[in-house]
C-alpha atoms as a PDB file:
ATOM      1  CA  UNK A   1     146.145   2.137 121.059  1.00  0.00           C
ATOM      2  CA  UNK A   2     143.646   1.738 124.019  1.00  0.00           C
ATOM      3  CA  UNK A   3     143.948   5.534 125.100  1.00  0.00           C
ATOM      4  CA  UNK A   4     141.858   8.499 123.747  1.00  0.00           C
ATOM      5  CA  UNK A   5     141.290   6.058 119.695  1.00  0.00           C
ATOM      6  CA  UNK A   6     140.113   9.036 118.094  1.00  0.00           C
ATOM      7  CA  UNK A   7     142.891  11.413 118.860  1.00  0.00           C
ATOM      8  CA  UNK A   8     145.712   8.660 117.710  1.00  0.00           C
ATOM      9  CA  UNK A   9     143.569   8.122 115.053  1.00  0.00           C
ATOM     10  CA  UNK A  10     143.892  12.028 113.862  1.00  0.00           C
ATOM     11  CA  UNK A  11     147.322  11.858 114.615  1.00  0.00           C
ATOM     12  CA  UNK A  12     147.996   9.633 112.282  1.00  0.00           C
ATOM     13  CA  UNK A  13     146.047  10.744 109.304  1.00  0.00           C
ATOM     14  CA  UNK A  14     147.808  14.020 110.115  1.00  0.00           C
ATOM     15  CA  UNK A  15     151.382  11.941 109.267  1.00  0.00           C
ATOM     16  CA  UNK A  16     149.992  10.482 105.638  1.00  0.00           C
ATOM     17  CA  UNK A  17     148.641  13.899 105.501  1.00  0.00           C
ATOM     18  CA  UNK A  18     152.411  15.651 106.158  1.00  0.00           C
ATOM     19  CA  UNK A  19     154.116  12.660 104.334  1.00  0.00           C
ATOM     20  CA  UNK A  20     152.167  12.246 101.062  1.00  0.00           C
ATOM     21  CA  UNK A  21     151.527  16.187 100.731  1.00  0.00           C
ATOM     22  CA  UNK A  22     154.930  16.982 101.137  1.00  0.00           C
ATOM     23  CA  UNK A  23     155.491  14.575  98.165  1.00  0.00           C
ATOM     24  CA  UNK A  24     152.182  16.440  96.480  1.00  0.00           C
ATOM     25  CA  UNK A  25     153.853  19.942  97.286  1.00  0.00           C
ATOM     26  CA  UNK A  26     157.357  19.389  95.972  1.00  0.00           C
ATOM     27  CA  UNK A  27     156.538  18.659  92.520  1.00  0.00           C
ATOM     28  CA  UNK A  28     153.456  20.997  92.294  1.00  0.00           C
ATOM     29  CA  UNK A  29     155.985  23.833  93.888  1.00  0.00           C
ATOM     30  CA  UNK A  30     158.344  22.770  91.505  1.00  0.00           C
ATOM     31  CA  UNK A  31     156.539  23.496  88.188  1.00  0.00           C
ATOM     32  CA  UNK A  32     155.684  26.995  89.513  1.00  0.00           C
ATOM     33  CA  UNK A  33     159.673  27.954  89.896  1.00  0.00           C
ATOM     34  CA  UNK A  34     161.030  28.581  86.086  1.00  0.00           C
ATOM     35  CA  UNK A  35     164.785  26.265  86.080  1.00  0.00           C
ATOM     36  CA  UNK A  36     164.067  24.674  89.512  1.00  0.00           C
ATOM     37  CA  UNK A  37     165.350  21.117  89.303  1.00  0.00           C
ATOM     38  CA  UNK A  38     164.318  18.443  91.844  1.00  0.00           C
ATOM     39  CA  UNK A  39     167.676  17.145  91.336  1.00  0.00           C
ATOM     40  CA  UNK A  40     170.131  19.966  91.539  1.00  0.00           C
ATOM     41  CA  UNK A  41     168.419  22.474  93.548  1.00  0.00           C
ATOM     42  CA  UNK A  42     167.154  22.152  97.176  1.00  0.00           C
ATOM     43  CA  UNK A  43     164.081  21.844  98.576  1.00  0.00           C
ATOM     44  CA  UNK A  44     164.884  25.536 100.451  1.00  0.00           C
ATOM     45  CA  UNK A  45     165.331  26.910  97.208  1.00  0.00           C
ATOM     46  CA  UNK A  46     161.506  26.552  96.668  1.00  0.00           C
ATOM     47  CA  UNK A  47     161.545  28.857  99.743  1.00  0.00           C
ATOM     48  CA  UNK A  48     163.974  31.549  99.269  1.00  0.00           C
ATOM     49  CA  UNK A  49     162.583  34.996  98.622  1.00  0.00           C
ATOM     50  CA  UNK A  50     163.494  35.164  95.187  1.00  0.00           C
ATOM     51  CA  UNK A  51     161.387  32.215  94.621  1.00  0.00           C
ATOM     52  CA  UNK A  52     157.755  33.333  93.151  1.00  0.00           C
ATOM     53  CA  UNK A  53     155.887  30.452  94.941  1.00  0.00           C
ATOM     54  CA  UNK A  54     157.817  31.899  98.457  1.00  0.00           C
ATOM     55  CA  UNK A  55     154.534  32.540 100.568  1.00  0.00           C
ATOM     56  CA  UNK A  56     153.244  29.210  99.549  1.00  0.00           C
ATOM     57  CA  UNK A  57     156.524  27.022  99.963  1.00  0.00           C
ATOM     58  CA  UNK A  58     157.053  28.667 103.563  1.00  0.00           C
ATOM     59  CA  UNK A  59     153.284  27.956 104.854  1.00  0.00           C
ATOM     60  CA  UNK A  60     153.734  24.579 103.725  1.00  0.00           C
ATOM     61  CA  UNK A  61     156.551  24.577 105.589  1.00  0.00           C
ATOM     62  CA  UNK A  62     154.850  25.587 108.637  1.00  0.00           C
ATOM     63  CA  UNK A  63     152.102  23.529 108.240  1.00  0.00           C
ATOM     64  CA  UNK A  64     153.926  20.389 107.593  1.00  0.00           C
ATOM     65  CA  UNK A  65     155.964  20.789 111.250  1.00  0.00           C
ATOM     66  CA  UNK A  66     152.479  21.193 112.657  1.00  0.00           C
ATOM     67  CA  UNK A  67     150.796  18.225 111.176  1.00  0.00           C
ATOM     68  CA  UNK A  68     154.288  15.966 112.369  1.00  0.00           C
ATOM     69  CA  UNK A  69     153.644  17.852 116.161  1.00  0.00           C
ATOM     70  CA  UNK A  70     150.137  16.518 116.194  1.00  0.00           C
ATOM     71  CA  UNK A  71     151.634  13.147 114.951  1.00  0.00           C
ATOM     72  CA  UNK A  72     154.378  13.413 117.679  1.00  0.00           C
ATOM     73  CA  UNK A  73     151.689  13.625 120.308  1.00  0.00           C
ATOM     74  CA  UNK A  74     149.598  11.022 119.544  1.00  0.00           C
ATOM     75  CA  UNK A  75     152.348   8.284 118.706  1.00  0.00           C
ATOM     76  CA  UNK A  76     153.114   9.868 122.643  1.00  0.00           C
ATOM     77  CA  UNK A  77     149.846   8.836 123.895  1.00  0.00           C
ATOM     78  CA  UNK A  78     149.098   5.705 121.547  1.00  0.00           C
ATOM     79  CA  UNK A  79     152.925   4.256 123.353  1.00  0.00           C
ATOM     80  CA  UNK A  80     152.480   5.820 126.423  1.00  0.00           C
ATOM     81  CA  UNK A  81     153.008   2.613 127.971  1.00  0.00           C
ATOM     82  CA  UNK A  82     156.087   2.156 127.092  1.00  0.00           C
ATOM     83  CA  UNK A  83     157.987   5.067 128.994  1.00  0.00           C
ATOM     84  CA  UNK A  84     160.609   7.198 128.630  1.00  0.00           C
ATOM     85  CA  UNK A  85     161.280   5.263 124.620  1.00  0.00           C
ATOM     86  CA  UNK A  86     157.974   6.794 123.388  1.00  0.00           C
ATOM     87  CA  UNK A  87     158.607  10.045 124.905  1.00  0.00           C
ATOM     88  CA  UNK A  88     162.177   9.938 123.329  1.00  0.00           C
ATOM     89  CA  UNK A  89     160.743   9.008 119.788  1.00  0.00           C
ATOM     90  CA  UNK A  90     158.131  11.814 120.122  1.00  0.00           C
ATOM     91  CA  UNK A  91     160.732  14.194 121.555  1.00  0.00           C
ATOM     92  CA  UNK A  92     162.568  13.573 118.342  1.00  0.00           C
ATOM     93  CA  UNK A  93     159.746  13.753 115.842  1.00  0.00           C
ATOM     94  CA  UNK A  94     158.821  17.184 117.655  1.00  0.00           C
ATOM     95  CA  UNK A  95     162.557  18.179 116.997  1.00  0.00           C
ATOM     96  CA  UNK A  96     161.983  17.146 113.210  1.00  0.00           C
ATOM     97  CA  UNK A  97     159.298  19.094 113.382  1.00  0.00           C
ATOM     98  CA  UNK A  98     160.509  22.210 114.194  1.00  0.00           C
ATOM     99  CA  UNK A  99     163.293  22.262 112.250  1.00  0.00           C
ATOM    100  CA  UNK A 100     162.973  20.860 108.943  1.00  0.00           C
ATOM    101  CA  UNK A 101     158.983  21.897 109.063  1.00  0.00           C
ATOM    102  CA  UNK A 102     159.037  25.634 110.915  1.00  0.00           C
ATOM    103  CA  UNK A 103     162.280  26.564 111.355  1.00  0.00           C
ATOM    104  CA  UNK A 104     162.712  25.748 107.659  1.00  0.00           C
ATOM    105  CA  UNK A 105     159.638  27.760 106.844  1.00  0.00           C
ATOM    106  CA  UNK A 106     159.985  30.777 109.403  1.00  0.00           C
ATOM    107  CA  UNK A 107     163.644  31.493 108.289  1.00  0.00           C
ATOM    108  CA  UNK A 108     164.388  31.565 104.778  1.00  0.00           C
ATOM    109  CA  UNK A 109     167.921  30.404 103.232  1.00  0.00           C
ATOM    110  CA  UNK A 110     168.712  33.032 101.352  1.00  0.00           C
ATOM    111  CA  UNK A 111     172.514  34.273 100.083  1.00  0.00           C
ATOM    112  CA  UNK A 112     173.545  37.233  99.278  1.00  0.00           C
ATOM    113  CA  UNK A 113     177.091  37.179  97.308  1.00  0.00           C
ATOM    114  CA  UNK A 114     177.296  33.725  97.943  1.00  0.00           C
ATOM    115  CA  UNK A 115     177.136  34.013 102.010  1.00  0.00           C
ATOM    116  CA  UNK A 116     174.176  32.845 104.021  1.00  0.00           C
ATOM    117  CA  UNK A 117     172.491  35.376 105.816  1.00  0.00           C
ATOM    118  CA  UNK A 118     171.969  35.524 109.214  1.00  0.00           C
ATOM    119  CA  UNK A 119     168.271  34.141 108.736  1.00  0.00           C
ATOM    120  CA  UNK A 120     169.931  31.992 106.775  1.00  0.00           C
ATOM    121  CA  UNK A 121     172.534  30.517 108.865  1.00  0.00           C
ATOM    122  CA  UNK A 122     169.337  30.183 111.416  1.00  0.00           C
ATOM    123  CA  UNK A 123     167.655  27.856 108.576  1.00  0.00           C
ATOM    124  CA  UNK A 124     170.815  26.262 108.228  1.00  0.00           C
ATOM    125  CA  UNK A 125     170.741  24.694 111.977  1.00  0.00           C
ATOM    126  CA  UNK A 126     167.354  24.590 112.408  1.00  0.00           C
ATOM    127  CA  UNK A 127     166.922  22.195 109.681  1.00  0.00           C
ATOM    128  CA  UNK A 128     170.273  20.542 110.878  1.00  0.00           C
ATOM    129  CA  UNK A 129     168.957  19.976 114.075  1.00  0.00           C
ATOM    130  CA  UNK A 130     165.517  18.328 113.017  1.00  0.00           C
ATOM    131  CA  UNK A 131     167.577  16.138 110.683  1.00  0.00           C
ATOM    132  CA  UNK A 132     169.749  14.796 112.974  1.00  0.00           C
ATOM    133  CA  UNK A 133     166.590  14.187 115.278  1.00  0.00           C
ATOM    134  CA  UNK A 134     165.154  12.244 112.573  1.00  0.00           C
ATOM    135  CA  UNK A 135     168.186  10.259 111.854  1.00  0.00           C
ATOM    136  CA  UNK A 136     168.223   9.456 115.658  1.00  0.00           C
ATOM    137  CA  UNK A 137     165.132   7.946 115.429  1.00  0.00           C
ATOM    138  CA  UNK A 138     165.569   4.700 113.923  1.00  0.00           C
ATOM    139  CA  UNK A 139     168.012   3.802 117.259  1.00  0.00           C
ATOM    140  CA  UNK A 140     164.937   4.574 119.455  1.00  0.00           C
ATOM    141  CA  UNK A 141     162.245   2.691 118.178  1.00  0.00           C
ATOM    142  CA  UNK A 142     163.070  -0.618 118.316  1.00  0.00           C
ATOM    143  CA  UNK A 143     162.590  -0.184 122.119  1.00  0.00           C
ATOM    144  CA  UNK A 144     159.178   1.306 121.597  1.00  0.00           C
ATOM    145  CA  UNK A 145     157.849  -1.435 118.873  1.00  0.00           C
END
């Protein structure tokens, strides 16, 4: 962490930031959705446009793939040093990022007669694609740590 302190330093408060608010938002989402259950229901659910916390559950969306970006980009510059691994692992966090964070929150995952939508199917891969990018990530790091 010799390069540009302060900006890693943001970086990372911006990743308890996305990580404990995301815990924070869930549950205080949650009690504002009459029958939504934390176990049965998804977390897209809390963003579908019959949902009456909608606006709020997609910004959070949005601004939880932003505050993982800025993470993404200084974990890049705090392991610079250690090449292409570090720019893998950020390339994947990004990925996480704009899937599960503003893919998820751009494109709602809402059915109609049991069908996804096309905006829907769009959710569907977007968020598929940032999990897979986060399951990935546990195979790349132990070559950056």
């Amino acid at each position: 962490m010799k390069t540009q302190p302060n900006y890693i330093l943001l970086s990372t408060l911006a990743c308890f930031t996305a990580c404990f608010g995301d815990l924070l938002a869930l549950c205080i989402f949650g009690e504002y959705y009459p029958g939504y259950s934390h176990l049965k229901n998804t977390i897209s659910h809390l963003g579908s446009s019959d949902s009456p916390i909608v606006l709020q559950a997609s910004a959070w969306s949005v601004f939880l793939g932003i505050l993982f970006i800025l993470f993404a980009l200084g974990f890049r510059k705090a392991y610079a040093e250690k090449g292409f691994s570090a720019q893998l692992a950020s390339t994947l966090i990004i990925l996480y990022a704009l899937g599960e964070g503003i893919g998820s929150g751009i494109f709602r995952a809402d059915p109609i007669s049991g069908q996804l939508t096309a905006l829907g199917i769009i959710h569907e891969v977007t968020g598929g694609i940032g999990v897979i990018a986060i399951l990935l990530l546990p195979l790349v790091m132990p070559k950056v740590i």
